[in-house]
PDB file of C-alpha atoms in Angstrom:
ATOM      1  CA  GLN I   1      -0.100  -0.170   0.053  1.00  0.00           C
ATOM      2  CA  VAL I   2       1.467   3.097  -0.963  1.00  0.00           C
ATOM      3  CA  GLN I   3       1.081   6.792   1.063  1.00  0.00           C
ATOM      4  CA  LEU I   4       2.271   9.735   0.519  1.00  0.00           C
ATOM      5  CA  VAL I   5       4.479  11.252   3.533  1.00  0.00           C
ATOM      6  CA  GLU I   6       4.235  15.140   3.268  1.00  0.00           C
ATOM      7  CA  SER I   7       6.249  17.075   5.502  1.00  0.00           C
ATOM      8  CA  GLY I   8       7.285  21.294   5.938  1.00  0.00           C
ATOM      9  CA  GLY I   9       3.982  23.282   6.711  1.00  0.00           C
ATOM     10  CA  GLY I  10       3.343  25.583   9.215  1.00  0.00           C
ATOM     11  CA  LEU I  11       2.702  29.227  10.118  1.00  0.00           C
ATOM     12  CA  VAL I  12       4.611  32.070   9.098  1.00  0.00           C
ATOM     13  CA  GLN I  13       4.696  35.874   8.589  1.00  0.00           C
ATOM     14  CA  PRO I  14       4.027  37.469   5.613  1.00  0.00           C
ATOM     15  CA  GLY I  15       7.327  37.528   3.184  1.00  0.00           C
ATOM     16  CA  GLY I  16       8.792  34.418   4.595  1.00  0.00           C
ATOM     17  CA  SER I  17       9.603  31.047   3.317  1.00  0.00           C
ATOM     18  CA  LEU I  18       8.601  27.476   3.687  1.00  0.00           C
ATOM     19  CA  ARG I  19       9.780  24.401   2.205  1.00  0.00           C
ATOM     20  CA  LEU I  20       7.195  21.565   1.451  1.00  0.00           C
ATOM     21  CA  SER I  21       8.500  17.880   0.804  1.00  0.00           C
ATOM     22  CA  CYS I  22       6.541  14.673  -0.117  1.00  0.00           C
ATOM     23  CA  ALA I  23       7.395  11.170  -0.806  1.00  0.00           C
ATOM     24  CA  PRO I  24       5.655   7.891  -1.267  1.00  0.00           C
ATOM     25  CA  SER I  25       6.147   5.066   0.829  1.00  0.00           C
ATOM     26  CA  GLY I  26       6.439   1.583  -0.021  1.00  0.00           C
ATOM     27  CA  SER I  27       8.448  -0.376  -2.446  1.00  0.00           C
ATOM     28  CA  ILE I  28       8.243   1.959  -5.924  1.00  0.00           C
ATOM     29  CA  ARG I  29       9.807   1.208  -9.223  1.00  0.00           C
ATOM     30  CA  SER I  30       8.974   4.665 -10.885  1.00  0.00           C
ATOM     31  CA  VAL I  31       6.930   7.684 -10.419  1.00  0.00           C
ATOM     32  CA  GLY I  32       5.676  10.088 -13.143  1.00  0.00           C
ATOM     33  CA  ALA I  33       4.543  13.697 -12.872  1.00  0.00           C
ATOM     34  CA  MET I  34       4.709  14.927  -9.224  1.00  0.00           C
ATOM     35  CA  GLY I  35       2.674  17.954  -7.988  1.00  0.00           C
ATOM     36  CA  TRP I  36       1.259  20.564  -5.448  1.00  0.00           C
ATOM     37  CA  TYR I  37      -2.232  21.499  -4.980  1.00  0.00           C
ATOM     38  CA  ARG I  38      -3.930  23.522  -2.467  1.00  0.00           C
ATOM     39  CA  ARG I  39      -7.542  24.320  -1.317  1.00  0.00           C
ATOM     40  CA  ALA I  40      -8.202  27.410   0.731  1.00  0.00           C
ATOM     41  CA  PRO I  41     -11.082  27.729   2.787  1.00  0.00           C
ATOM     42  CA  GLY I  42     -14.475  28.434   0.579  1.00  0.00           C
ATOM     43  CA  ASN I  43     -12.418  27.581  -2.564  1.00  0.00           C
ATOM     44  CA  GLN I  44     -12.000  24.451  -4.884  1.00  0.00           C
ATOM     45  CA  ARG I  45      -8.529  22.651  -4.774  1.00  0.00           C
ATOM     46  CA  GLU I  46      -6.305  24.455  -7.526  1.00  0.00           C
ATOM     47  CA  LEU I  47      -3.009  23.275  -9.206  1.00  0.00           C
ATOM     48  CA  VAL I  48      -0.070  25.070  -7.700  1.00  0.00           C
ATOM     49  CA  ALA I  49       2.696  23.255  -9.473  1.00  0.00           C
ATOM     50  CA  LEU I  50       3.626  20.302 -11.272  1.00  0.00           C
ATOM     51  CA  ILE I  51       6.827  18.632 -12.448  1.00  0.00           C
ATOM     52  CA  SER I  52       7.102  16.009 -15.202  1.00  0.00           C
ATOM     53  CA  SER I  53       9.568  13.026 -14.644  1.00  0.00           C
ATOM     54  CA  SER I  54      11.759  14.623 -16.961  1.00  0.00           C
ATOM     55  CA  GLY I  55      11.816  17.903 -15.166  1.00  0.00           C
ATOM     56  CA  GLY I  56       9.380  20.065 -17.288  1.00  0.00           C
ATOM     57  CA  THR I  57       7.579  22.407 -14.756  1.00  0.00           C
ATOM     58  CA  THR I  58       4.039  23.876 -14.845  1.00  0.00           C
ATOM     59  CA  TYR I  59       3.115  26.978 -12.062  1.00  0.00           C
ATOM     60  CA  ALA I  60      -0.021  28.681 -11.295  1.00  0.00           C
ATOM     61  CA  ALA I  61       0.133  32.027 -12.274  1.00  0.00           C
ATOM     62  CA  SER I  62      -0.523  33.309  -9.024  1.00  0.00           C
ATOM     63  CA  VAL I  63       2.761  31.814  -7.539  1.00  0.00           C
ATOM     64  CA  LYS I  64       5.230  32.232 -10.743  1.00  0.00           C
ATOM     65  CA  GLY I  65       8.298  33.508  -9.691  1.00  0.00           C
ATOM     66  CA  ARG I  66       7.622  33.197  -5.919  1.00  0.00           C
ATOM     67  CA  PHE I  67       7.511  29.243  -5.752  1.00  0.00           C
ATOM     68  CA  THR I  68       9.606  26.545  -6.967  1.00  0.00           C
ATOM     69  CA  ILE I  69       8.926  22.779  -7.608  1.00  0.00           C
ATOM     70  CA  SER I  70      11.541  20.326  -7.800  1.00  0.00           C
ATOM     71  CA  ARG I  71      11.983  16.500  -7.547  1.00  0.00           C
ATOM     72  CA  LEU I  72      15.053  14.245  -6.574  1.00  0.00           C
ATOM     73  CA  ASN I  73      14.425  10.925  -8.837  1.00  0.00           C
ATOM     74  CA  ALA I  74      16.511   8.937  -6.441  1.00  0.00           C
ATOM     75  CA  ASN I  75      14.083   8.678  -3.694  1.00  0.00           C
ATOM     76  CA  ASN I  76      10.883   9.775  -5.578  1.00  0.00           C
ATOM     77  CA  THR I  77      10.567  13.007  -3.441  1.00  0.00           C
ATOM     78  CA  VAL I  78       8.941  16.159  -4.714  1.00  0.00           C
ATOM     79  CA  TYR I  79       9.574  19.471  -3.080  1.00  0.00           C
ATOM     80  CA  LEU I  80       7.796  23.016  -3.231  1.00  0.00           C
ATOM     81  CA  GLN I  81       9.932  25.931  -1.982  1.00  0.00           C
ATOM     82  CA  MET I  82       7.671  28.691  -1.089  1.00  0.00           C
ATOM     83  CA  ASN I  83       9.021  32.193  -1.007  1.00  0.00           C
ATOM     84  CA  SER I  84       7.616  35.608  -0.447  1.00  0.00           C
ATOM     85  CA  LEU I  85       4.692  34.379   1.084  1.00  0.00           C
ATOM     86  CA  ARG I  86       1.364  36.211   1.303  1.00  0.00           C
ATOM     87  CA  PRO I  87      -1.939  35.760   3.543  1.00  0.00           C
ATOM     88  CA  GLU I  88      -3.680  34.689   0.315  1.00  0.00           C
ATOM     89  CA  ASP I  89      -1.171  31.762   0.085  1.00  0.00           C
ATOM     90  CA  THR I  90      -2.966  30.110   2.971  1.00  0.00           C
ATOM     91  CA  ALA I  91      -4.326  26.880   2.383  1.00  0.00           C
ATOM     92  CA  VAL I  92      -4.287  23.332   3.051  1.00  0.00           C
ATOM     93  CA  TYR I  93      -1.367  22.023   0.396  1.00  0.00           C
ATOM     94  CA  TYR I  94      -1.958  18.436  -1.332  1.00  0.00           C
ATOM     95  CA  CYS I  95       0.973  16.285  -2.651  1.00  0.00           C
ATOM     96  CA  ARG I  96      -0.097  14.637  -5.932  1.00  0.00           C
ATOM     97  CA  THR I  97       1.855  11.721  -7.304  1.00  0.00           C
ATOM     98  CA  ASN I  98       0.930  10.276 -11.014  1.00  0.00           C
ATOM     99  CA  ASP I  99       1.731   6.960 -12.816  1.00  0.00           C
ATOM    100  CA  VAL I 100       3.279   5.375  -9.802  1.00  0.00           C
ATOM    101  CA  LEU I 101       4.601   2.062 -10.579  1.00  0.00           C
ATOM    102  CA  THR I 102       5.107  -0.311  -7.641  1.00  0.00           C
ATOM    103  CA  ALA I 103       7.077  -3.305  -7.199  1.00  0.00           C
ATOM    104  CA  ASP I 104       4.131  -5.630  -7.902  1.00  0.00           C
ATOM    105  CA  TRP I 105       3.743  -3.937 -11.338  1.00  0.00           C
ATOM    106  CA  ARG I 106       0.513  -2.182 -10.122  1.00  0.00           C
ATOM    107  CA  ARG I 107       0.166   1.332 -11.582  1.00  0.00           C
ATOM    108  CA  ASN I 108      -1.592   4.237  -9.664  1.00  0.00           C
ATOM    109  CA  ASN I 109      -2.231   8.072  -8.577  1.00  0.00           C
ATOM    110  CA  TYR I 110      -2.236   9.061  -5.194  1.00  0.00           C
ATOM    111  CA  TRP I 111      -2.879  12.019  -3.017  1.00  0.00           C
ATOM    112  CA  GLY I 112      -0.995  13.129   0.317  1.00  0.00           C
ATOM    113  CA  GLN I 113      -3.368  13.684   3.213  1.00  0.00           C
ATOM    114  CA  GLY I 114      -2.256  17.953   3.078  1.00  0.00           C
ATOM    115  CA  THR I 115      -0.283  19.865   5.218  1.00  0.00           C
ATOM    116  CA  GLN I 116      -1.456  23.452   6.613  1.00  0.00           C
ATOM    117  CA  VAL I 117       0.279  26.605   5.253  1.00  0.00           C
ATOM    118  CA  THR I 118      -0.716  29.723   7.304  1.00  0.00           C
ATOM    119  CA  VAL I 119       0.820  33.076   6.215  1.00  0.00           C
ATOM    120  CA  SER I 120      -0.280  35.639   8.992  1.00  0.00           C
ATOM    121  CA  SER I 121       1.132  38.128  10.964  1.00  0.00           C
TER     122      SER I 121
END
């Protein structure tokens, strides 16, 4: 059973930085695209950033230039470096991994449990 283990959320002042990380547990052969989504109170879940298996990236317009997504394929970990944080970045952030191939040759997509990011003075 694959689970995504997220870490790095918390409370930060406006203008501050946080780094989120996420990795799947279990016996993994390969992982496709990996990404971060967020859901603010009263809003739908939205894409924040996505990185393909080859390193190509996509960002929401609201975070471009402030957030950086990266991945370390050796341990299937995806990171989200968040700089110049604003109160409107407050949300629960969810990790997403696509096309995860496990040791028993099963392929599936997974969501993390979510980590709270609060930007407030």
